[in-house]
XYZ file of C-alpha atoms in Angstrom:
695
model
C -130.183 -38.974 -76.014
C -127.434 -37.536 -73.826
C -124.873 -34.775 -74.043
C -121.781 -36.575 -75.229
C -118.665 -35.537 -73.372
C -116.419 -37.617 -75.575
C -116.371 -38.560 -79.237
C -114.282 -41.640 -78.572
C -116.106 -44.861 -79.427
C -116.958 -47.189 -76.568
C -117.664 -50.007 -79.008
C -116.162 -50.491 -82.468
C -117.358 -53.400 -84.611
C -115.275 -53.541 -87.758
C -115.883 -55.850 -90.757
C -117.138 -58.682 -88.573
C -118.376 -61.919 -90.135
C -120.023 -64.633 -88.022
C -120.957 -68.179 -88.982
C -122.562 -71.200 -87.332
C -121.614 -74.816 -87.968
C -124.396 -77.331 -88.683
C -124.319 -80.992 -89.678
C -124.842 -80.057 -93.325
C -122.840 -76.885 -93.805
C -121.410 -73.746 -92.233
C -124.056 -71.024 -92.253
C -122.893 -67.395 -92.647
C -125.123 -65.438 -90.244
C -123.467 -61.997 -90.373
C -121.183 -60.663 -93.105
C -118.836 -57.689 -93.133
C -120.725 -55.888 -90.368
C -119.421 -52.579 -89.009
C -120.780 -49.996 -86.582
C -119.496 -47.762 -83.787
C -121.149 -46.653 -80.545
C -119.733 -43.430 -79.118
C -119.501 -42.596 -75.426
C -122.923 -41.678 -74.034
C -124.633 -42.629 -77.303
C -127.531 -44.999 -78.022
C -127.321 -47.045 -81.223
C -130.494 -48.703 -82.559
C -130.209 -52.007 -84.410
C -133.313 -52.786 -86.511
C -134.394 -55.317 -89.115
C -136.555 -58.387 -89.682
C -136.242 -61.602 -87.676
C -133.213 -63.562 -88.839
C -131.282 -60.514 -90.056
C -128.541 -60.998 -87.444
C -129.350 -58.353 -84.794
C -129.194 -60.702 -81.797
C -126.189 -62.505 -83.281
C -124.277 -59.213 -83.288
C -125.271 -58.614 -79.649
C -124.135 -62.101 -78.616
C -120.866 -61.583 -80.510
C -120.222 -58.433 -78.461
C -120.760 -60.552 -75.335
C -118.549 -63.270 -76.913
C -121.343 -65.738 -76.238
C -122.039 -67.411 -79.593
C -122.145 -70.948 -78.202
C -120.163 -73.947 -79.299
C -121.157 -73.859 -82.957
C -120.824 -70.090 -83.505
C -117.601 -68.284 -84.314
C -116.335 -64.942 -85.556
C -114.581 -65.735 -88.838
C -113.151 -62.275 -89.503
C -113.068 -58.711 -88.216
C -112.678 -57.224 -84.760
C -114.885 -56.062 -81.874
C -113.122 -53.442 -79.749
C -114.483 -52.295 -76.403
C -112.651 -49.254 -75.005
C -109.918 -50.006 -77.531
C -109.432 -53.665 -76.518
C -110.300 -56.443 -78.957
C -112.856 -58.711 -77.282
C -112.351 -61.463 -79.871
C -108.769 -62.097 -78.703
C -109.455 -62.073 -74.944
C -109.275 -65.164 -72.779
C -112.269 -66.442 -70.819
C -111.122 -65.046 -67.466
C -110.657 -61.579 -69.023
C -114.131 -61.721 -70.552
C -115.647 -62.727 -67.220
C -114.238 -59.544 -65.696
C -115.967 -57.450 -68.375
C -119.327 -59.232 -68.722
C -121.863 -57.909 -66.237
C -119.554 -55.223 -64.890
C -118.559 -53.158 -67.950
C -120.902 -54.677 -70.544
C -124.399 -55.753 -69.455
C -127.257 -57.228 -71.468
C -131.042 -57.080 -70.982
C -133.032 -59.805 -72.730
C -136.555 -59.828 -74.143
C -137.973 -62.210 -71.529
C -137.214 -60.958 -67.995
C -137.780 -64.326 -66.316
C -134.927 -65.767 -68.387
C -132.597 -63.484 -66.394
C -134.119 -63.965 -62.935
C -133.650 -66.923 -60.593
C -137.149 -68.009 -59.479
C -135.743 -69.497 -56.245
C -133.986 -66.313 -55.042
C -135.495 -63.141 -53.663
C -135.096 -60.051 -55.806
C -132.862 -58.258 -53.290
C -130.401 -61.142 -53.112
C -130.159 -61.269 -56.912
C -129.511 -57.535 -57.152
C -126.957 -57.475 -54.350
C -125.133 -60.418 -55.913
C -123.998 -58.238 -58.841
C -121.752 -55.723 -56.983
C -120.688 -58.409 -54.485
C -119.418 -60.540 -57.386
C -117.992 -57.898 -59.703
C -116.790 -55.268 -57.235
C -116.234 -57.342 -54.074
C -118.645 -54.985 -52.312
C -119.660 -55.715 -48.731
C -123.103 -57.239 -48.320
C -124.546 -54.263 -46.419
C -123.317 -51.813 -49.066
C -124.645 -54.041 -51.863
C -128.115 -54.130 -50.287
C -128.073 -50.354 -49.814
C -127.167 -49.954 -53.490
C -129.948 -52.385 -54.430
C -132.500 -50.246 -52.540
C -131.253 -47.130 -54.333
C -131.418 -48.767 -57.780
C -134.934 -50.123 -57.121
C -135.994 -46.567 -56.273
C -134.216 -45.317 -59.432
C -136.288 -47.665 -61.611
C -139.401 -46.202 -59.950
C -140.762 -49.314 -58.277
C -143.105 -48.654 -55.346
C -142.234 -49.854 -51.827
C -138.584 -50.885 -52.480
C -138.395 -52.907 -49.257
C -141.314 -55.112 -50.321
C -139.855 -55.526 -53.815
C -136.455 -56.563 -52.441
C -138.072 -59.255 -50.313
C -140.310 -60.587 -53.078
C -139.676 -63.518 -55.398
C -139.772 -62.823 -59.165
C -143.121 -64.607 -59.654
C -144.727 -62.171 -57.217
C -144.050 -59.243 -59.581
C -145.834 -58.224 -62.784
C -144.097 -58.428 -66.179
C -143.341 -54.703 -66.149
C -141.918 -54.902 -62.620
C -139.778 -57.905 -63.592
C -138.347 -55.996 -66.537
C -137.527 -53.023 -64.297
C -135.686 -55.389 -61.934
C -133.675 -56.785 -64.859
C -132.771 -53.217 -65.865
C -131.801 -52.466 -62.251
C -129.651 -55.606 -62.171
C -127.887 -54.597 -65.386
C -127.170 -51.131 -63.951
C -125.966 -52.331 -60.523
C -122.351 -52.397 -61.699
C -122.792 -49.126 -63.652
C -121.649 -50.632 -66.992
C -120.179 -48.494 -69.751
C -122.238 -50.365 -72.388
C -125.780 -51.699 -72.042
C -127.184 -54.058 -74.692
C -130.993 -54.242 -74.810
C -132.466 -57.038 -76.945
C -136.169 -56.280 -77.561
C -136.646 -55.311 -73.884
C -140.296 -54.213 -74.220
C -141.798 -56.612 -76.790
C -143.916 -58.580 -74.290
C -145.140 -55.498 -72.375
C -148.255 -53.362 -72.639
C -147.873 -50.076 -74.500
C -148.258 -48.038 -71.279
C -145.636 -50.142 -69.482
C -143.424 -49.942 -72.562
C -143.608 -46.133 -72.481
C -142.530 -46.135 -68.829
C -139.632 -48.526 -69.507
C -138.425 -46.450 -72.470
C -138.551 -43.227 -70.431
C -136.694 -45.035 -67.647
C -133.970 -46.339 -69.971
C -133.378 -42.848 -71.374
C -133.286 -41.267 -67.913
C -130.923 -43.839 -66.394
C -128.691 -43.814 -69.458
C -128.236 -40.076 -68.973
C -127.764 -40.415 -65.198
C -125.077 -43.094 -65.392
C -123.511 -42.037 -68.706
C -124.188 -45.481 -70.165
C -123.847 -46.148 -73.893
C -126.485 -48.417 -75.418
C -126.965 -50.913 -78.201
C -130.772 -51.052 -78.526
C -132.167 -53.943 -80.592
C -135.772 -53.563 -81.718
C -138.167 -54.167 -84.594
C -140.181 -51.111 -83.494
C -138.980 -48.067 -85.424
C -140.990 -45.727 -83.214
C -139.133 -46.926 -80.117
C -135.798 -46.484 -81.871
C -136.733 -42.888 -82.671
C -137.636 -42.293 -79.004
C -134.495 -43.869 -77.525
C -131.598 -43.712 -79.981
C -129.174 -41.198 -81.441
C -127.891 -43.452 -84.247
C -129.483 -46.298 -86.182
C -128.171 -49.306 -88.077
C -130.612 -51.089 -90.401
C -129.776 -54.755 -91.037
C -130.972 -57.091 -93.776
C -129.962 -60.725 -94.224
C -126.789 -60.517 -92.150
C -125.564 -57.154 -93.443
C -125.784 -53.543 -92.381
C -127.567 -51.832 -95.273
C -127.900 -48.306 -93.869
C -126.424 -46.506 -90.872
C -126.576 -42.936 -89.693
C -128.109 -40.377 -87.380
C -131.701 -41.285 -86.509
C -133.011 -37.991 -87.896
C -131.110 -38.391 -91.173
C -132.203 -41.992 -91.742
C -135.848 -41.388 -90.777
C -136.277 -38.300 -92.950
C -133.710 -38.936 -95.729
C -133.452 -42.726 -96.014
C -131.064 -43.872 -98.713
C -131.577 -47.631 -98.980
C -134.586 -49.306 -100.650
C -135.020 -51.722 -97.724
C -135.235 -48.887 -95.200
C -137.814 -47.193 -97.414
C -139.759 -50.467 -97.749
C -139.836 -50.904 -93.954
C -141.374 -47.467 -93.475
C -143.944 -48.086 -96.210
C -145.098 -51.296 -94.497
C -145.860 -49.762 -91.079
C -149.063 -47.811 -90.303
C -147.841 -44.250 -89.779
C -150.345 -41.404 -89.264
C -151.921 -40.645 -92.611
C -152.128 -44.271 -93.750
C -155.673 -45.322 -94.623
C -156.799 -48.888 -95.285
C -159.067 -47.717 -98.120
C -157.293 -44.743 -99.722
C -153.631 -45.296 -98.721
C -153.126 -49.007 -98.000
C -149.850 -50.262 -96.584
C -147.313 -51.562 -99.084
C -145.891 -54.918 -98.039
C -142.413 -55.974 -99.140
C -142.749 -58.492 -102.000
C -141.153 -61.931 -101.808
C -139.637 -63.651 -98.817
C -136.621 -63.106 -96.585
C -133.768 -65.305 -97.960
C -132.416 -68.218 -95.938
C -128.733 -67.756 -94.988
C -127.535 -70.480 -97.391
C -129.746 -69.202 -100.249
C -128.663 -65.579 -100.432
C -128.568 -64.146 -103.976
C -125.483 -62.852 -105.749
C -124.677 -59.182 -105.283
C -127.301 -57.231 -103.317
C -129.108 -59.442 -100.795
C -132.238 -57.286 -101.105
C -132.154 -57.382 -104.924
C -134.927 -59.971 -105.530
C -137.371 -57.865 -103.430
C -136.207 -54.404 -104.555
C -138.211 -52.152 -106.867
C -135.020 -50.432 -108.061
C -133.142 -53.637 -108.949
C -130.904 -53.319 -112.053
C -129.998 -56.788 -113.477
C -126.363 -57.236 -114.420
C -125.365 -54.440 -112.092
C -126.962 -55.011 -108.683
C -126.230 -58.764 -108.885
C -122.722 -58.558 -110.344
C -120.632 -58.478 -107.156
C -120.722 -57.843 -103.413
C -121.780 -54.278 -102.634
C -119.783 -52.230 -100.098
C -121.110 -49.492 -97.811
C -120.921 -46.007 -99.348
C -120.849 -42.699 -97.473
C -123.724 -40.252 -98.073
C -122.297 -36.825 -98.858
C -123.272 -34.118 -96.367
C -124.496 -36.414 -93.576
C -122.020 -37.389 -90.876
C -121.754 -41.170 -90.400
C -124.601 -41.790 -92.883
C -123.800 -44.767 -95.134
C -125.759 -47.067 -97.448
C -125.159 -50.435 -99.108
C -126.848 -49.486 -102.398
C -125.223 -48.917 -105.785
C -128.085 -46.773 -107.040
C -128.750 -44.546 -104.040
C -127.701 -41.356 -105.866
C -129.896 -42.203 -108.908
C -133.154 -42.846 -107.047
C -135.759 -40.106 -106.582
C -136.353 -40.624 -102.857
C -139.029 -37.930 -102.735
C -141.237 -39.702 -105.294
C -144.482 -41.069 -103.928
C -144.913 -44.839 -104.159
C -146.925 -46.299 -106.996
C -150.525 -46.149 -105.855
C -151.853 -49.386 -104.425
C -155.290 -50.602 -105.350
C -157.646 -48.426 -103.341
C -160.787 -49.845 -101.790
C -164.213 -48.286 -101.763
C -165.326 -47.546 -98.226
C -168.446 -49.552 -97.521
C -171.067 -48.675 -94.937
C -171.475 -51.291 -92.188
C -174.389 -53.698 -92.441
C -176.903 -54.824 -89.870
C -176.002 -55.634 -86.270
C -174.706 -59.230 -86.052
C -173.290 -59.156 -82.501
C -174.916 -57.521 -79.507
C -173.373 -57.447 -76.020
C -175.567 -56.101 -73.227
C -174.456 -55.746 -69.595
C -172.255 -58.845 -69.937
C -170.367 -59.979 -66.827
C -167.891 -62.725 -66.051
C -166.904 -63.461 -62.472
C -164.628 -66.218 -61.205
C -164.624 -67.621 -57.693
C -161.152 -68.365 -56.330
C -160.066 -69.815 -53.020
C -157.660 -67.931 -50.787
C -156.098 -71.334 -49.995
C -154.370 -72.854 -53.074
C -154.903 -76.346 -51.612
C -158.663 -75.847 -51.209
C -160.883 -74.714 -48.414
C -160.858 -71.349 -46.688
C -162.572 -68.162 -47.744
C -163.401 -67.544 -51.389
C -162.966 -64.317 -53.332
C -164.486 -62.984 -56.531
C -162.462 -62.074 -59.637
C -164.426 -59.580 -61.764
C -162.899 -60.237 -65.193
C -165.680 -58.535 -67.175
C -168.052 -55.951 -65.719
C -171.125 -54.550 -67.535
C -169.810 -54.918 -71.109
C -172.156 -53.338 -73.647
C -171.487 -52.731 -77.361
C -172.528 -53.839 -80.857
C -170.743 -55.018 -84.001
C -172.110 -54.813 -87.534
C -171.659 -56.941 -90.619
C -168.501 -56.140 -92.583
C -166.950 -53.778 -90.025
C -163.753 -54.054 -88.003
C -164.300 -53.463 -84.302
C -161.058 -53.148 -82.320
C -160.965 -54.058 -78.637
C -157.995 -52.435 -76.894
C -156.591 -52.163 -73.400
C -153.755 -53.345 -71.189
C -153.206 -56.953 -70.136
C -155.786 -57.935 -67.538
C -158.491 -55.576 -68.834
C -160.751 -58.466 -69.885
C -160.278 -58.547 -73.690
C -159.436 -62.242 -73.919
C -162.064 -63.196 -71.316
C -164.718 -61.680 -73.571
C -163.260 -63.546 -76.574
C -163.468 -66.842 -74.675
C -167.138 -66.198 -73.856
C -167.915 -65.386 -77.470
C -166.184 -68.572 -78.642
C -167.975 -70.677 -76.028
C -164.861 -71.562 -74.058
C -166.447 -69.775 -71.073
C -170.045 -68.990 -70.159
C -171.198 -65.625 -68.824
C -172.094 -64.938 -65.187
C -174.795 -62.454 -66.185
C -175.922 -60.313 -69.105
C -176.638 -61.077 -72.734
C -174.375 -62.138 -75.627
C -176.281 -62.394 -78.893
C -174.885 -63.381 -82.309
C -177.094 -63.514 -85.425
C -180.157 -63.317 -83.192
C -179.207 -66.290 -80.987
C -178.348 -65.974 -77.301
C -174.970 -67.586 -76.588
C -174.040 -66.304 -73.130
C -174.822 -69.610 -71.367
C -174.094 -72.110 -74.173
C -170.605 -73.699 -74.010
C -168.906 -74.700 -77.252
C -169.649 -78.419 -76.823
C -173.384 -77.630 -76.887
C -173.289 -75.301 -79.894
C -174.320 -76.551 -83.322
C -171.868 -76.815 -86.217
C -173.247 -73.722 -88.008
C -172.739 -71.512 -84.939
C -169.165 -72.789 -84.503
C -168.443 -72.295 -88.214
C -169.791 -68.723 -88.107
C -167.681 -67.793 -85.049
C -163.981 -68.451 -85.609
C -160.702 -67.208 -84.151
C -157.229 -66.351 -85.466
C -154.736 -66.688 -82.641
C -151.688 -64.640 -81.726
C -148.977 -67.253 -82.192
C -149.067 -69.095 -85.527
C -146.410 -71.516 -84.265
C -148.708 -73.028 -81.617
C -151.985 -73.272 -83.528
C -151.071 -75.863 -86.173
C -150.675 -79.612 -85.640
C -146.960 -80.300 -86.309
C -147.656 -83.880 -87.457
C -150.338 -82.989 -90.017
C -149.813 -81.482 -93.475
C -151.175 -78.037 -94.297
C -153.771 -79.434 -96.687
C -154.980 -82.042 -94.203
C -155.455 -79.418 -91.474
C -157.705 -77.364 -93.745
C -159.684 -80.330 -95.115
C -160.273 -81.546 -91.552
C -161.933 -78.192 -90.764
C -164.083 -78.601 -93.896
C -165.117 -82.069 -92.707
C -166.061 -80.831 -89.231
C -168.118 -77.939 -90.597
C -169.776 -80.174 -93.201
C -168.945 -77.823 -96.054
C -168.098 -80.584 -98.570
C -169.471 -84.095 -98.936
C -166.763 -85.957 -100.835
C -162.965 -86.085 -100.763
C -162.614 -84.465 -104.241
C -164.929 -81.618 -103.172
C -162.943 -81.054 -99.967
C -159.667 -81.161 -101.927
C -160.979 -78.527 -104.342
C -162.291 -76.329 -101.496
C -158.968 -76.621 -99.645
C -157.006 -75.497 -102.718
C -159.369 -72.538 -103.184
C -158.741 -71.536 -99.557
C -154.976 -71.622 -100.208
C -155.591 -69.385 -103.227
C -157.619 -67.023 -101.022
C -154.752 -66.592 -98.532
C -152.241 -66.310 -101.416
C -150.249 -69.459 -100.698
C -149.045 -71.733 -103.530
C -151.180 -74.847 -103.918
C -148.027 -76.960 -103.544
C -147.979 -75.886 -99.874
C -150.833 -78.324 -99.224
C -148.203 -81.093 -99.037
C -145.914 -79.194 -96.659
C -145.626 -79.664 -92.929
C -145.890 -76.632 -90.576
C -142.153 -76.778 -89.781
C -141.459 -76.005 -93.448
C -143.318 -72.670 -93.307
C -142.318 -69.211 -92.138
C -144.252 -67.419 -89.398
C -146.243 -65.364 -91.898
C -147.074 -68.464 -93.965
C -148.272 -70.302 -90.840
C -150.525 -67.390 -89.946
C -152.017 -67.528 -93.462
C -152.791 -71.221 -92.946
C -154.486 -70.320 -89.646
C -156.586 -67.708 -91.466
C -157.528 -70.222 -94.201
C -158.625 -72.710 -91.556
C -160.686 -70.044 -89.747
C -162.569 -69.251 -92.973
C -163.040 -72.911 -93.987
C -166.565 -72.885 -92.576
C -167.495 -69.521 -94.091
C -167.026 -67.612 -90.827
C -169.158 -64.485 -90.425
C -167.517 -63.235 -87.214
C -163.754 -63.696 -86.782
C -161.978 -62.847 -83.544
C -158.369 -61.901 -84.336
C -156.465 -61.985 -81.033
C -153.158 -60.151 -81.610
C -152.849 -61.923 -85.012
C -149.778 -59.994 -86.222
C -147.886 -59.190 -83.006
C -145.551 -62.197 -83.465
C -144.718 -61.222 -87.071
C -142.178 -58.872 -88.611
C -143.482 -55.494 -89.748
C -143.156 -56.385 -93.438
C -145.115 -59.629 -92.903
C -147.646 -57.757 -90.745
C -148.559 -55.523 -93.679
C -149.186 -58.513 -95.957
C -151.300 -60.375 -93.369
C -153.359 -57.252 -92.555
C -153.985 -56.660 -96.269
C -155.034 -60.297 -96.615
C -157.500 -60.045 -93.713
C -159.021 -56.881 -95.187
C -159.469 -58.447 -98.634
C -161.095 -61.593 -97.223
C -163.298 -59.472 -94.981
C -164.589 -57.495 -97.961
C -165.190 -60.617 -100.056
C -167.138 -62.400 -97.294
C -168.625 -59.351 -95.494
C -167.014 -60.702 -92.352
C -167.190 -58.892 -89.034
C -163.674 -58.678 -87.622
C -163.150 -58.299 -83.876
C -159.528 -57.189 -83.678
C -157.961 -57.551 -80.212
C -154.667 -55.680 -79.959
C -152.413 -53.493 -77.835
C -150.776 -51.953 -80.954
C -152.780 -48.761 -81.434
C -150.933 -47.864 -84.644
C -152.380 -50.964 -86.328
C -155.736 -50.392 -84.626
C -155.899 -46.852 -86.030
C -155.176 -48.119 -89.541
C -157.417 -51.184 -89.488
C -160.474 -50.445 -87.354
C -163.786 -48.757 -88.120
C -164.823 -48.521 -84.467
C -162.967 -49.019 -81.187
C -163.922 -50.340 -77.756
C -161.498 -49.289 -74.985
C -161.484 -51.567 -71.925
C -159.999 -51.050 -68.472
C -160.224 -53.478 -65.540
C -163.201 -55.296 -67.050
C -165.153 -52.114 -67.943
C -165.797 -50.498 -71.318
C -164.626 -46.918 -70.702
C -164.937 -45.512 -74.238
C -166.578 -46.546 -77.510
C -166.656 -44.716 -80.811
C -165.494 -44.551 -84.398
C -161.726 -44.555 -84.939
C -161.801 -40.817 -85.667
C -163.743 -40.121 -82.459
C -161.484 -42.212 -80.213
C -158.241 -40.810 -81.676
C -159.409 -37.194 -81.299
C -160.255 -35.199 -78.162
C -162.244 -35.392 -76.010
C -160.847 -38.667 -74.716
C -161.435 -40.803 -71.689
C -158.325 -40.152 -69.499
C -157.280 -43.788 -69.957
C -157.627 -43.579 -73.746
C -155.544 -40.394 -73.686
C -152.763 -42.202 -71.787
C -152.921 -45.202 -74.143
C -152.605 -42.980 -77.220
C -149.765 -40.958 -75.734
C -147.774 -44.148 -75.154
C -147.806 -45.147 -78.846
C -144.319 -44.688 -80.354
C -144.589 -43.068 -83.803
C -141.802 -43.611 -86.329
C -141.981 -40.069 -87.703
C -139.833 -37.224 -86.313
C -142.405 -34.643 -87.485
C -145.195 -36.063 -85.341
C -145.223 -34.533 -81.887
C -147.024 -36.302 -79.092
C -147.870 -35.461 -75.512
C -146.450 -38.184 -73.251
C -148.543 -39.210 -70.249
C -146.926 -41.835 -68.020
C -149.355 -43.736 -65.829
C -148.334 -44.306 -62.226
C -148.698 -47.734 -60.713
C -149.957 -51.062 -62.021
C -153.469 -52.065 -63.058
C -155.328 -52.898 -59.833
C -156.186 -56.537 -59.165
C -159.529 -57.767 -60.495
C -160.011 -59.300 -57.025
C -159.559 -56.029 -55.117
C -161.054 -53.540 -57.539
C -160.937 -49.911 -56.377
C -164.186 -48.253 -55.300
C -165.853 -45.837 -57.676
C -164.287 -45.300 -61.080
C -162.020 -48.258 -61.963
C -159.354 -45.870 -63.344
C -159.298 -43.417 -60.422
C -156.114 -44.863 -58.836
C -154.041 -43.893 -61.922
C -155.971 -40.956 -63.400
C -154.069 -37.660 -63.812
C -157.375 -35.752 -64.289
C -158.819 -36.885 -60.964
C -157.756 -33.725 -59.091
C -160.138 -31.638 -61.255
C -163.148 -33.452 -59.820
C -164.005 -32.547 -56.224
C -165.930 -34.258 -53.421
C -164.073 -37.544 -53.928
C -166.676 -38.376 -56.571
C -164.283 -40.607 -58.522
C -163.610 -42.672 -55.397
C -167.286 -43.047 -54.486
C -169.248 -43.628 -57.680
C -168.798 -45.514 -60.925
C -169.308 -42.944 -63.705
C -172.415 -43.228 -65.872
C -172.155 -43.828 -69.614
C -172.331 -40.480 -71.425
C -173.030 -39.809 -75.093
C -170.656 -37.153 -76.476
C -171.623 -37.532 -80.124
C -173.384 -40.011 -82.355
C -171.921 -43.380 -81.341
C -169.230 -41.847 -79.086
C -169.729 -43.068 -75.510
C -167.603 -42.255 -72.459
C -167.565 -43.509 -68.864
C -166.075 -40.585 -66.918
C -166.965 -37.951 -64.281
C -165.112 -35.126 -66.080
C -167.224 -32.032 -66.733
C -168.277 -30.977 -70.208
C -165.946 -27.969 -69.890
C -162.914 -30.163 -69.067
C -163.698 -32.463 -71.983
C -164.103 -29.492 -74.317
C -160.639 -28.150 -73.397
C -158.747 -31.420 -73.912
C -155.797 -31.050 -76.279
C -154.857 -33.556 -79.015
C -152.248 -36.167 -78.076
C -150.736 -36.014 -81.562
C -149.731 -32.866 -83.406
C -148.034 -32.060 -86.745
C -149.071 -35.356 -88.276
C -148.062 -36.245 -91.768
C -147.839 -39.359 -93.910
C -144.627 -41.115 -94.900
C -143.566 -41.972 -98.436
C-alpha cells in the first residue's frame, strides 16, 4: 500500500493466548496467535465470525474487559510490551499512537456534541494543543477526508450526517493525533458499495500521507486485496495462514483459506454450471474444539490419526517471505487441482409473467414542523417504477440506500399502498390493498425473507411452533398431526435436523436461524419471495449454503425470487435479470449479462466499479462518485443522477438538468434511462478486465 521506509515492525504479536472467564468455565478465545505489522504496512485480518479477529484488536488496545485476559505471549508496540504497561501509560498511547475505528460510527460519536468539538478534543487531550490550533487542524482533516463544506460539517451534530459522512468523521478523529497504528474493525460493513469504495480509497490515501500502519479487520476478501499488503487468515482462535496478499490469494496453502475462496462468488462462478461450494459442518464453539487441527472435521484433506494427533504449529512456506501455514499436509496437497464438481443444474427458461409493475409511485407527505402544522413537503420514494418478473426466475433489485428498494418491497407485501400506478401479482391488482385486507392465499403466495435472522424469530417460541403457526394461519393443514408432519418436511427442505423443532432461537447459529426464516416463508407454498439482503448478516461460508438452499427450493417450487441486495458479486452469481434503481427511478433493466457488460447506465457503471473482487488477476476501472444521494424531498431537476454523473459533460445544452431521460431499448429486454448518445454508449469500456475463475 505504501513505500516502506523501514522494515522494523510497529506491532509484534507473539504467541498470544487470550481467554474469557464465565460462570461455567474459562473460554479460550485466541490461542498461540502471532503476527507482525511493519512500518507503513497494512495487515488484513480475515475469518468467520467468532474466529477471534476483534479479540486480537481489543487485546492490542488492552481493552478486553473485566473477564478477558491475556494468558500468555506478548504484544509489543514500537518495541514496548503493552501487556506489562500500567493504565496511565496505556492512556498515553491509546488514541494518540494507536487509534481504532469501529464498525458502527455512532458508537464512537457523542450525539450531544458538535462534530468540530469532538474532533478538536483529540489533539487538545493528547497533545495539549491550543483550542484555535485544534480547530484549524480539525478543518484540515475534514477537508482531507473529502467532506463538502467543512465549516458546516464542523458545526453539525452527528445525527445530521449520513452514515458515510459519519464514518469519514470517525476516520478523521482517529487521524487527528496522527497515530503510528490504526486498527479498523469492519469499518465499511454497514455502508453502500459506492460509499465503501470511497472510504477504502480514502483509507489508502491517508495511510500513505501520514505514514500510518494498519490492522484491517474484514470478512470481505476483496476489500483486503484492495487495502492490504499482508494478510492473516484466522480460524477458531488461531492464525492458520499468513503472508503477502498476492502470495496467499494466488498460492494459498491452507485448506480453510481455499474453502473461503470457493464459497464466495468470484467472476466465472455460475449458479447452474459452477455452483459455489459451501464449507461443510459448523464452526466449533470455543469449548468444543477438536483435538489437533481445529479445521479437521470440516477439511477435505483430513488424515485421521495424523491431523488429530497433536497441536499443529505454523510452518514456513519455502520461497515466499513471511508466508506460513498451520497445516501438516500443505506440501502433499495438489493446490492446482480443480474442486470436485458440484451437482450442476439445468438452466430453465422463465415461465409466464407473475408480477407486473407499471408506472408505480409512492409519495409521502411530511411536515416541515416536527410538532405538526406548518408547510408540508413531498417525499418521492418511488417514481414511475415499471418492470416484470416471471415464474421461476430471480430478479435482483439493486441500488444504494434511499433508492426506493425497500419501499417497493413494502408495497408488494401490503405494508404500504401505492400513490399511483399499478402493481399486479397473479392477475390481481394489489397497489391499493393493504395486508389486513388481503386474503390468506394472497398473503401465503407473497412472502419475505428478512435481512437479520436474529430479529425475525420469536425468542419465546420453539422453532417447530413458529413454523406450525404459519401453517395454521395459511390453512395448509387441518389437524395437529398433519401440521407436525408438514413442519418436519419443511425442516428437511431447509436441511435442518428434525430435532431442531424443539430448540429455541437462542440455541441456533445465524445461518440456522435464517434457514428457519426461509422454512417459515415457504410454509404457505409461496410463489413470490422477496429476499431483502438475506445473507448480508452471515459469514461468507454460511452465505454460500443459504444461497444454494434458496436456489434449490426455488427450482422445486418454481418460485419467483425478488433479491434485494447491495452486494453485486452475489447478484451477478444469483440473478437472471437485474433492475437498477436510483433515487426512486428504475435507470436500467436487463439480463445479468446485459447489465454487467457495456453499454451501461453511468450509475450502473459506477456501482460495478465499486465492487471489490477477491482476485488479483481481475482488473477493474474505479469510478468514485462525488457527493451523497440527493434527498427524495429535494430531488434534482432533470435526470435524477445528473448531480453525480461523470458522463454529464458529454451532453450539451444542459439537457441532463432540464429533462428526465426517456426509457430506451438497447437490446431485447435491455432498457436504459439516459441522455447519452448511441455513439457514447457504443464506446463504453468494460469495468472488469482479465476475468478468471478461482479454484
